[in-house]
């Protein structure tokens, strides 16, 4: 009981530090009640909030933007991307957003960005994977592939985006541009506030008017591209934690577009290659990161195939319980990055793709595969259909040019869904069935 009270006190203290003086918050004339912390990382926190007028639940992302560390432009890049691809049934949208001065005397130029997002009570695919591991269950295979068909369609909207085209047309483009203009103005205001506070009257005026540096600009990358012409984008951080499940459990919602990058990127010099690697290290989650983002070479092209690799890793994680390269590095005791660069991975009942080409391991007299265990993913020997395996294999080709594009992925997944029998388990469409 005492430990419970200590935990409760710590939670309340954390909340009061983020929202001093009141458990309520006002965003653009809408009042919200803070319920609990959902997650945090870096300068950002995500809270479950309830609108006082309607009792509707939302996820509120709070991003602190200390001047000189993380600009408002970078924080609002996420909102800009949401506006660009809205409405799409498989891509999350921002309900509202606001930029406010932080009123921090020690950092007068700092701002706070609030992004109001839909709340999905089922959580994300990583939550479902964790539940499967704890309960010794697995995803119904056909329903899992239907979910991944939705993920592929979300990626198609990004990979094949055309200026002022679907899904949101010209109106979405204008909304995205207005978000960017708001961010730029907020950054300039932060510069002015900081310099005024320091009484730096001799400051160079050019510093105030400079354009903010924006990592992977969204709408600005459309300059020079005509209406209706292709302006592709790559998500660059597809993983189970960034795929929410709709409340019905039947549709995936791709989220966190802060890593979005225009595609393709031509690596023309060593400095750009290193910058691309650094950006990936910051924004692309290690176990799902494509090999060309680990070792970016001058003279190469980084394109949307990075997402195809991450798509394959994510599907594998749902089938087995973790990324293929997490599993393999734990088995061998080697570096995860070396496993990625060497294409060293396997299904639990197969030999490594780097050595055995995905051949099934020989069975002993008891019918069990010889070799190490499955790396914590559960007994999936014979439990993964060949068509599903082939989707993963095609996506995890080390050479980006050998991977399918998003249209081919959709075609493969549709074929697998058509061939798989109906799942026997009734009830929760996204829930697991016992192994």
Short mmCIF file of C-alpha atoms in Angstrom, two decimals:
data_model
loop_
_atom_site.label_atom_id
_atom_site.label_comp_id
_atom_site.label_asym_id
_atom_site.label_seq_id
_atom_site.Cartn_x
_atom_site.Cartn_y
_atom_site.Cartn_z
CA UNK A 1 0.00 0.00 0.00
CA UNK A 2 2.82 2.41 0.89
CA UNK A 3 4.53 1.69 -2.43
CA UNK A 4 1.26 2.43 -4.25
CA UNK A 5 0.98 5.78 -2.48
CA UNK A 6 4.59 6.60 -3.35
CA UNK A 7 3.95 5.79 -7.03
CA UNK A 8 0.79 7.91 -7.00
CA UNK A 9 2.64 10.83 -5.43
CA UNK A 10 5.42 10.57 -8.01
CA UNK A 11 2.91 10.55 -10.85
CA UNK A 12 1.07 13.58 -9.49
CA UNK A 13 4.33 15.43 -8.98
CA UNK A 14 5.37 14.69 -12.55
CA UNK A 15 2.07 16.00 -13.87
CA UNK A 16 2.20 19.16 -11.78
CA UNK A 17 5.71 19.90 -13.06
CA UNK A 18 4.48 19.71 -16.62
CA UNK A 19 1.28 21.67 -16.00
CA UNK A 20 1.90 23.90 -12.97
CA UNK A 21 -0.97 24.89 -10.75
CA UNK A 22 -3.76 22.93 -12.42
CA UNK A 23 -4.56 19.49 -13.86
CA UNK A 24 -6.34 21.22 -16.75
CA UNK A 25 -4.96 22.74 -19.91
CA UNK A 26 -6.43 25.08 -22.51
CA UNK A 27 -5.56 24.69 -26.20
CA UNK A 28 -7.11 27.16 -28.65
CA UNK A 29 -10.17 27.80 -26.45
CA UNK A 30 -10.65 24.10 -25.75
CA UNK A 31 -10.19 22.90 -22.19
CA UNK A 32 -8.75 19.49 -21.37
CA UNK A 33 -8.31 17.50 -18.19
CA UNK A 34 -5.01 15.71 -17.77
CA UNK A 35 -5.56 12.02 -16.93
CA UNK A 36 -2.21 10.22 -17.12
CA UNK A 37 1.17 10.01 -18.81
CA UNK A 38 1.21 7.64 -21.79
CA UNK A 39 4.89 7.93 -22.75
CA UNK A 40 7.90 10.18 -22.96
CA UNK A 41 11.17 10.61 -24.80
CA UNK A 42 13.71 13.39 -25.27
CA UNK A 43 11.92 16.75 -25.06
CA UNK A 44 8.45 15.27 -25.57
CA UNK A 45 5.70 13.81 -23.38
CA UNK A 46 2.43 12.18 -24.42
CA UNK A 47 -0.60 12.39 -22.12
CA UNK A 48 -4.06 10.95 -22.12
CA UNK A 49 -6.44 13.92 -21.83
CA UNK A 50 -10.20 14.39 -21.76
CA UNK A 51 -12.01 17.36 -23.25
CA UNK A 52 -14.18 18.84 -20.51
CA UNK A 53 -17.04 19.87 -22.82
CA UNK A 54 -17.51 16.54 -24.61
CA UNK A 55 -15.67 14.00 -22.37
CA UNK A 56 -13.88 12.77 -25.52
CA UNK A 57 -10.45 11.22 -24.99
CA UNK A 58 -7.35 12.35 -26.89
CA UNK A 59 -3.60 11.84 -26.85
CA UNK A 60 -1.76 15.11 -26.22
CA UNK A 61 1.87 15.40 -27.27
CA UNK A 62 3.79 18.12 -25.49
CA UNK A 63 7.14 19.13 -26.99
CA UNK A 64 9.41 21.58 -25.21
CA UNK A 65 11.49 23.57 -27.70
CA UNK A 66 14.41 25.20 -25.90
CA UNK A 67 15.96 27.78 -28.18
CA UNK A 68 19.07 26.47 -29.89
CA UNK A 69 18.27 22.81 -29.19
CA UNK A 70 15.05 21.94 -30.99
CA UNK A 71 13.26 24.49 -33.11
CA UNK A 72 9.51 24.90 -33.37
CA UNK A 73 9.87 24.16 -37.09
CA UNK A 74 11.24 20.72 -36.31
CA UNK A 75 8.54 20.07 -33.71
CA UNK A 76 5.75 21.16 -36.05
CA UNK A 77 7.15 19.20 -38.98
CA UNK A 78 5.03 16.33 -37.65
CA UNK A 79 1.83 18.42 -37.84
CA UNK A 80 2.79 19.66 -41.30
CA UNK A 81 3.09 16.05 -42.49
CA UNK A 82 -0.21 15.04 -40.87
CA UNK A 83 -1.94 17.88 -42.71
CA UNK A 84 -0.38 16.89 -46.03
CA UNK A 85 -1.64 13.28 -45.93
CA UNK A 86 -5.03 13.94 -44.36
CA UNK A 87 -7.53 12.44 -44.74
CA UNK A 88 -6.25 8.87 -45.11
CA UNK A 89 -7.83 5.92 -43.26
CA UNK A 90 -4.44 4.44 -42.33
CA UNK A 91 -2.48 7.62 -41.44
CA UNK A 92 -3.06 9.48 -38.19
CA UNK A 93 -4.17 13.13 -38.32
CA UNK A 94 -3.68 16.01 -35.91
CA UNK A 95 -6.92 17.19 -34.29
CA UNK A 96 -5.42 20.51 -33.21
CA UNK A 97 -2.12 22.12 -32.27
CA UNK A 98 -0.80 25.19 -30.50
CA UNK A 99 2.52 26.95 -29.94
CA UNK A 100 3.00 28.81 -26.67
CA UNK A 101 5.85 30.71 -25.02
CA UNK A 102 7.25 28.68 -22.16
CA UNK A 103 7.78 31.70 -19.87
CA UNK A 104 11.07 30.20 -18.69
CA UNK A 105 13.25 32.99 -17.26
CA UNK A 106 16.38 30.91 -17.72
CA UNK A 107 15.54 30.33 -21.40
CA UNK A 108 13.46 33.29 -22.64
CA UNK A 109 13.35 32.09 -26.24
CA UNK A 110 11.90 28.66 -25.44
CA UNK A 111 8.52 27.55 -26.76
CA UNK A 112 6.16 24.67 -26.05
CA UNK A 113 4.31 22.87 -28.84
CA UNK A 114 1.10 20.96 -28.12
CA UNK A 115 -0.22 18.44 -30.67
CA UNK A 116 -3.67 16.95 -30.07
CA UNK A 117 -4.07 13.49 -31.61
CA UNK A 118 -6.78 10.83 -31.66
CA UNK A 119 -6.58 8.31 -28.82
CA UNK A 120 -6.70 4.61 -29.73
CA UNK A 121 -7.58 2.48 -26.72
CA UNK A 122 -6.06 -0.70 -28.19
CA UNK A 123 -2.61 0.85 -28.30
CA UNK A 124 -0.07 -0.12 -30.94
CA UNK A 125 1.32 -3.28 -32.52
CA UNK A 126 4.19 -3.36 -30.03
CA UNK A 127 1.66 -3.53 -27.19
CA UNK A 128 -0.01 -6.45 -28.98
CA UNK A 129 3.35 -8.20 -29.52
CA UNK A 130 4.18 -7.84 -25.82
CA UNK A 131 0.77 -9.23 -24.86
CA UNK A 132 1.30 -12.22 -27.17
CA UNK A 133 4.68 -12.99 -25.59
CA UNK A 134 3.25 -12.80 -22.07
CA UNK A 135 0.12 -14.83 -22.86
CA UNK A 136 1.83 -17.32 -25.22
CA UNK A 137 -0.50 -16.37 -28.04
CA UNK A 138 0.07 -15.25 -31.60
CA UNK A 139 -1.66 -13.07 -34.17
CA UNK A 140 -4.27 -14.81 -36.34
CA UNK A 141 -2.29 -14.95 -39.57
CA UNK A 142 -4.90 -13.80 -42.06
CA UNK A 143 -6.02 -10.90 -39.88
CA UNK A 144 -2.40 -9.88 -39.36
CA UNK A 145 -1.84 -9.74 -43.11
CA UNK A 146 -5.00 -7.64 -43.53
CA UNK A 147 -3.52 -5.18 -41.04
CA UNK A 148 -0.26 -5.08 -42.99
CA UNK A 149 -2.18 -4.47 -46.19
CA UNK A 150 -3.41 -1.27 -44.53
CA UNK A 151 0.16 -0.34 -43.54
CA UNK A 152 1.29 -0.84 -47.14
CA UNK A 153 -1.52 1.41 -48.39
CA UNK A 154 -0.45 4.13 -45.95
CA UNK A 155 3.10 3.88 -47.30
CA UNK A 156 1.77 4.03 -50.86
CA UNK A 157 0.17 7.41 -50.07
CA UNK A 158 3.61 8.68 -49.04
CA UNK A 159 5.77 6.94 -51.62
CA UNK A 160 3.52 8.02 -54.51
CA UNK A 161 2.35 11.41 -53.27
CA UNK A 162 1.64 13.94 -56.01
CA UNK A 163 1.63 17.67 -55.34
CA UNK A 164 -1.89 18.87 -54.51
CA UNK A 165 -3.16 15.37 -55.23
CA UNK A 166 -4.89 12.72 -53.12
CA UNK A 167 -5.50 12.10 -50.30
CA UNK A 168 -6.21 15.73 -49.29
CA UNK A 169 -5.73 17.65 -52.52
CA UNK A 170 -4.88 21.34 -52.70
CA UNK A 171 -6.59 22.08 -49.39
CA UNK A 172 -4.28 19.68 -47.53
CA UNK A 173 -1.23 21.23 -49.18
CA UNK A 174 -2.31 24.72 -48.14
CA UNK A 175 -2.93 23.60 -44.56
CA UNK A 176 0.51 22.01 -44.42
CA UNK A 177 2.13 25.20 -45.75
CA UNK A 178 0.30 27.31 -43.18
CA UNK A 179 1.66 25.08 -40.41
CA UNK A 180 5.18 25.60 -41.74
CA UNK A 181 4.70 29.37 -41.91
CA UNK A 182 3.45 29.36 -38.32
CA UNK A 183 6.52 27.40 -37.23
CA UNK A 184 8.93 29.75 -38.98
CA UNK A 185 7.31 32.78 -37.38
CA UNK A 186 7.45 31.14 -33.95
CA UNK A 187 11.16 30.44 -34.40
CA UNK A 188 11.84 34.05 -35.39
CA UNK A 189 9.88 35.23 -32.37
CA UNK A 190 11.99 32.96 -30.16
CA UNK A 191 15.16 34.55 -31.55
CA UNK A 192 13.82 38.06 -30.94
CA UNK A 193 12.73 37.23 -27.38
CA UNK A 194 16.08 35.71 -26.52
CA UNK A 195 18.04 38.67 -27.89
CA UNK A 196 15.78 41.21 -26.23
CA UNK A 197 16.14 39.43 -22.93
CA UNK A 198 19.90 39.52 -23.19
CA UNK A 199 19.68 43.19 -24.23
CA UNK A 200 21.81 42.37 -27.22
CA UNK A 201 21.00 45.58 -29.07
CA UNK A 202 23.94 45.18 -31.42
CA UNK A 203 22.84 41.78 -32.65
CA UNK A 204 23.13 41.21 -36.36
CA UNK A 205 19.63 41.63 -37.85
CA UNK A 206 20.43 38.95 -40.38
CA UNK A 207 20.45 36.38 -37.58
CA UNK A 208 16.82 37.18 -36.85
CA UNK A 209 15.68 36.77 -40.43
CA UNK A 210 17.56 33.58 -41.25
CA UNK A 211 15.52 30.57 -42.32
CA UNK A 212 15.26 27.87 -39.65
CA UNK A 213 17.08 24.65 -40.34
CA UNK A 214 14.50 21.92 -40.87
CA UNK A 215 15.56 18.31 -41.01
CA UNK A 216 13.83 16.70 -44.00
CA UNK A 217 11.57 19.57 -45.02
CA UNK A 218 8.06 18.59 -46.07
CA UNK A 219 6.22 21.18 -48.16
CA UNK A 220 9.38 23.14 -49.03
CA UNK A 221 10.66 20.07 -50.89
CA UNK A 222 7.74 20.57 -53.32
CA UNK A 223 9.21 23.80 -54.69
CA UNK A 224 9.84 23.39 -58.40
CA UNK A 225 7.53 20.38 -58.62
CA UNK A 226 4.42 21.03 -60.68
CA UNK A 227 0.86 20.29 -59.57
CA UNK A 228 0.08 16.62 -60.04
CA UNK A 229 3.75 15.64 -60.33
CA UNK A 230 5.38 13.04 -58.11
CA UNK A 231 6.98 14.23 -54.85
CA UNK A 232 7.69 11.05 -52.93
CA UNK A 233 8.28 10.83 -49.19
CA UNK A 234 9.68 8.05 -47.01
CA UNK A 235 8.47 7.52 -43.45
CA UNK A 236 11.92 6.32 -42.27
CA UNK A 237 10.71 4.91 -38.92
CA UNK A 238 8.19 2.15 -39.62
CA UNK A 239 8.08 -0.13 -36.56
CA UNK A 240 5.44 -1.83 -34.35
CA UNK A 241 5.40 1.10 -31.91
CA UNK A 242 4.41 3.50 -34.70
CA UNK A 243 1.44 1.48 -35.92
CA UNK A 244 -1.68 2.07 -33.83
CA UNK A 245 -4.70 -0.22 -33.91
CA UNK A 246 -8.13 1.26 -34.57
CA UNK A 247 -10.72 0.79 -31.85
CA UNK A 248 -12.31 -1.98 -33.94
CA UNK A 249 -8.94 -3.71 -34.16
CA UNK A 250 -9.27 -4.19 -37.92
CA UNK A 251 -7.35 -1.18 -39.26
CA UNK A 252 -3.76 0.00 -38.70
CA UNK A 253 -2.98 3.70 -38.22
CA UNK A 254 0.56 4.76 -39.17
CA UNK A 255 1.78 7.54 -36.90
CA UNK A 256 4.81 9.64 -35.86
CA UNK A 257 5.70 11.40 -39.10
CA UNK A 258 8.47 13.41 -37.46
CA UNK A 259 10.99 11.24 -39.31
CA UNK A 260 9.39 11.87 -42.74
CA UNK A 261 11.93 12.67 -45.47
CA UNK A 262 11.63 13.66 -49.15
CA UNK A 263 12.69 10.84 -51.43
CA UNK A 264 14.92 10.07 -53.23
CA UNK A 265 18.07 11.56 -51.68
CA UNK A 266 21.12 11.53 -53.94
CA UNK A 267 24.27 11.10 -51.85
CA UNK A 268 26.69 13.32 -53.77
CA UNK A 269 29.46 13.74 -51.19
CA UNK A 270 30.85 12.25 -48.01
CA UNK A 271 29.47 15.05 -45.85
CA UNK A 272 25.91 14.30 -47.05
CA UNK A 273 26.46 10.58 -46.47
CA UNK A 274 27.50 11.23 -42.86
CA UNK A 275 24.60 13.65 -42.33
CA UNK A 276 22.16 11.01 -43.63
CA UNK A 277 23.60 8.42 -41.23
CA UNK A 278 23.40 10.87 -38.31
CA UNK A 279 19.77 11.71 -39.10
CA UNK A 280 18.90 8.02 -39.31
CA UNK A 281 20.65 7.35 -36.00
CA UNK A 282 18.45 10.00 -34.39
CA UNK A 283 15.11 9.27 -36.06
CA UNK A 284 15.15 5.66 -37.38
CA UNK A 285 14.87 2.95 -34.72
CA UNK A 286 17.92 0.67 -34.77
CA UNK A 287 16.38 -2.85 -35.11
CA UNK A 288 14.14 -1.71 -38.00
CA UNK A 289 16.65 0.52 -39.82
CA UNK A 290 17.64 -0.33 -43.40
CA UNK A 291 21.29 -1.25 -44.10
CA UNK A 292 21.83 1.72 -46.41
CA UNK A 293 21.14 4.00 -43.43
CA UNK A 294 23.84 2.27 -41.36
CA UNK A 295 26.55 2.64 -43.97
CA UNK A 296 25.59 5.35 -46.47
CA UNK A 297 27.96 5.46 -49.40
CA UNK A 298 28.77 8.39 -51.67
CA UNK A 299 27.25 8.00 -55.11
CA UNK A 300 24.25 6.01 -53.93
CA UNK A 301 20.57 6.96 -53.75
CA UNK A 302 18.48 6.60 -50.59
CA UNK A 303 14.83 6.13 -51.54
CA UNK A 304 11.53 4.72 -50.28
CA UNK A 305 12.95 1.19 -50.19
CA UNK A 306 14.10 1.99 -46.63
CA UNK A 307 10.44 1.71 -45.62
CA UNK A 308 10.07 -1.64 -47.40
CA UNK A 309 12.91 -3.04 -45.28
CA UNK A 310 11.28 -1.71 -42.09
CA UNK A 311 7.93 -3.15 -43.24
CA UNK A 312 9.55 -6.60 -43.46
CA UNK A 313 11.21 -6.25 -40.04
CA UNK A 314 7.91 -5.18 -38.50
CA UNK A 315 6.00 -8.10 -40.02
CA UNK A 316 8.67 -10.50 -38.75
CA UNK A 317 8.40 -8.98 -35.25
CA UNK A 318 4.64 -9.59 -35.23
CA UNK A 319 5.19 -13.22 -36.28
CA UNK A 320 8.11 -14.05 -33.98
CA UNK A 321 8.10 -11.46 -31.18
CA UNK A 322 11.07 -9.24 -32.07
CA UNK A 323 12.97 -7.79 -35.02
CA UNK A 324 14.87 -10.44 -37.04
CA UNK A 325 18.17 -8.73 -36.30
CA UNK A 326 17.48 -8.38 -32.59
CA UNK A 327 16.79 -12.10 -32.51
CA UNK A 328 19.87 -13.01 -34.53
CA UNK A 329 22.27 -10.74 -32.62
CA UNK A 330 21.07 -12.28 -29.35
CA UNK A 331 21.58 -15.79 -30.76
CA UNK A 332 25.08 -15.14 -32.03
CA UNK A 333 26.22 -12.57 -29.49
CA UNK A 334 27.24 -10.34 -32.38
CA UNK A 335 26.55 -6.74 -33.25
CA UNK A 336 23.05 -5.93 -34.48
CA UNK A 337 24.45 -3.59 -37.13
CA UNK A 338 26.75 -6.34 -38.46
CA UNK A 339 23.76 -8.67 -38.71
CA UNK A 340 21.85 -6.01 -40.66
CA UNK A 341 24.68 -5.21 -43.05
CA UNK A 342 25.31 -8.91 -43.66
CA UNK A 343 21.65 -9.83 -44.04
CA UNK A 344 22.15 -12.35 -41.21
CA UNK A 345 18.71 -13.39 -39.98
CA UNK A 346 16.43 -16.41 -40.05
CA UNK A 347 13.01 -17.68 -39.14
CA UNK A 348 13.21 -19.75 -35.92
CA UNK A 349 12.95 -23.06 -37.81
CA UNK A 350 15.36 -22.11 -40.61
CA UNK A 351 19.07 -21.67 -41.19
CA UNK A 352 20.40 -18.11 -41.45
CA UNK A 353 19.65 -16.27 -44.68
CA UNK A 354 23.33 -15.29 -44.76
CA UNK A 355 24.51 -18.94 -44.81
CA UNK A 356 21.68 -21.32 -45.55
CA UNK A 357 19.48 -19.24 -47.77
CA UNK A 358 16.44 -19.79 -45.56
CA UNK A 359 16.48 -23.60 -45.73
CA UNK A 360 14.52 -25.38 -43.03
CA UNK A 361 16.66 -26.90 -40.30
CA UNK A 362 16.89 -30.67 -40.16
CA UNK A 363 14.65 -32.39 -37.66
CA UNK A 364 15.87 -34.74 -34.98
CA UNK A 365 14.13 -37.97 -34.03
CA UNK A 366 11.57 -36.07 -31.98
CA UNK A 367 10.76 -33.73 -34.83
CA UNK A 368 12.52 -30.75 -33.30
CA UNK A 369 14.92 -28.49 -35.19
CA UNK A 370 18.57 -28.82 -34.30
CA UNK A 371 20.29 -25.67 -33.13
CA UNK A 372 19.56 -22.82 -30.79
CA UNK A 373 16.12 -21.83 -29.61
CA UNK A 374 13.91 -19.32 -31.33
CA UNK A 375 15.22 -16.28 -29.49
CA UNK A 376 12.18 -15.82 -27.25
CA UNK A 377 9.58 -15.58 -29.97
CA UNK A 378 7.70 -18.74 -29.13
CA UNK A 379 7.35 -22.00 -31.04
CA UNK A 380 6.57 -20.98 -34.60
CA UNK A 381 8.01 -24.09 -36.31
CA UNK A 382 5.57 -24.76 -39.12
CA UNK A 383 3.26 -22.04 -37.86
CA UNK A 384 4.11 -19.41 -40.48
CA UNK A 385 2.70 -19.86 -43.97
CA UNK A 386 5.15 -19.96 -46.85
CA UNK A 387 3.47 -17.01 -48.55
CA UNK A 388 3.91 -14.87 -45.45
CA UNK A 389 7.55 -15.93 -45.15
CA UNK A 390 8.17 -14.94 -48.74
CA UNK A 391 6.82 -11.43 -48.15
CA UNK A 392 9.37 -11.00 -45.35
CA UNK A 393 12.20 -12.48 -47.43
CA UNK A 394 11.50 -10.17 -50.38
CA UNK A 395 11.45 -7.08 -48.15
CA UNK A 396 14.68 -7.97 -46.35
CA UNK A 397 17.01 -7.98 -49.34
CA UNK A 398 20.20 -6.17 -48.36
CA UNK A 399 20.45 -4.49 -51.76
CA UNK A 400 17.72 -1.85 -51.91
CA UNK A 401 17.27 -2.33 -55.67
CA UNK A 402 16.30 -5.98 -55.11
CA UNK A 403 13.43 -5.11 -52.76
CA UNK A 404 9.91 -4.74 -54.14
CA UNK A 405 8.31 -1.31 -54.38
CA UNK A 406 5.14 -0.55 -52.48
CA UNK A 407 2.85 -1.62 -55.35
CA UNK A 408 4.55 -5.01 -55.48
CA UNK A 409 4.25 -5.34 -51.70
CA UNK A 410 0.53 -4.62 -51.87
CA UNK A 411 0.14 -7.18 -54.66
CA UNK A 412 2.03 -9.82 -52.66
CA UNK A 413 0.06 -9.19 -49.47
CA UNK A 414 -3.28 -9.22 -51.30
CA UNK A 415 -2.35 -12.58 -52.84
CA UNK A 416 -1.41 -14.01 -49.44
CA UNK A 417 -4.66 -12.77 -47.87
CA UNK A 418 -6.67 -14.36 -50.70
CA UNK A 419 -4.88 -17.72 -50.26
CA UNK A 420 -4.97 -17.92 -46.47
CA UNK A 421 -7.96 -19.68 -44.86
CA UNK A 422 -10.27 -17.74 -42.59
CA UNK A 423 -8.92 -17.49 -39.05
CA UNK A 424 -10.60 -19.94 -36.72
CA UNK A 425 -10.57 -17.80 -33.59
CA UNK A 426 -13.59 -15.63 -33.00
CA UNK A 427 -13.75 -12.32 -31.13
CA UNK A 428 -11.06 -9.68 -31.03
CA UNK A 429 -9.92 -9.04 -34.63
CA UNK A 430 -6.48 -7.93 -33.44
CA UNK A 431 -6.17 -10.30 -30.54
CA UNK A 432 -3.96 -13.35 -30.30
CA UNK A 433 -4.89 -17.01 -30.42
CA UNK A 434 -3.27 -19.64 -28.25
CA UNK A 435 -0.27 -21.39 -29.69
#
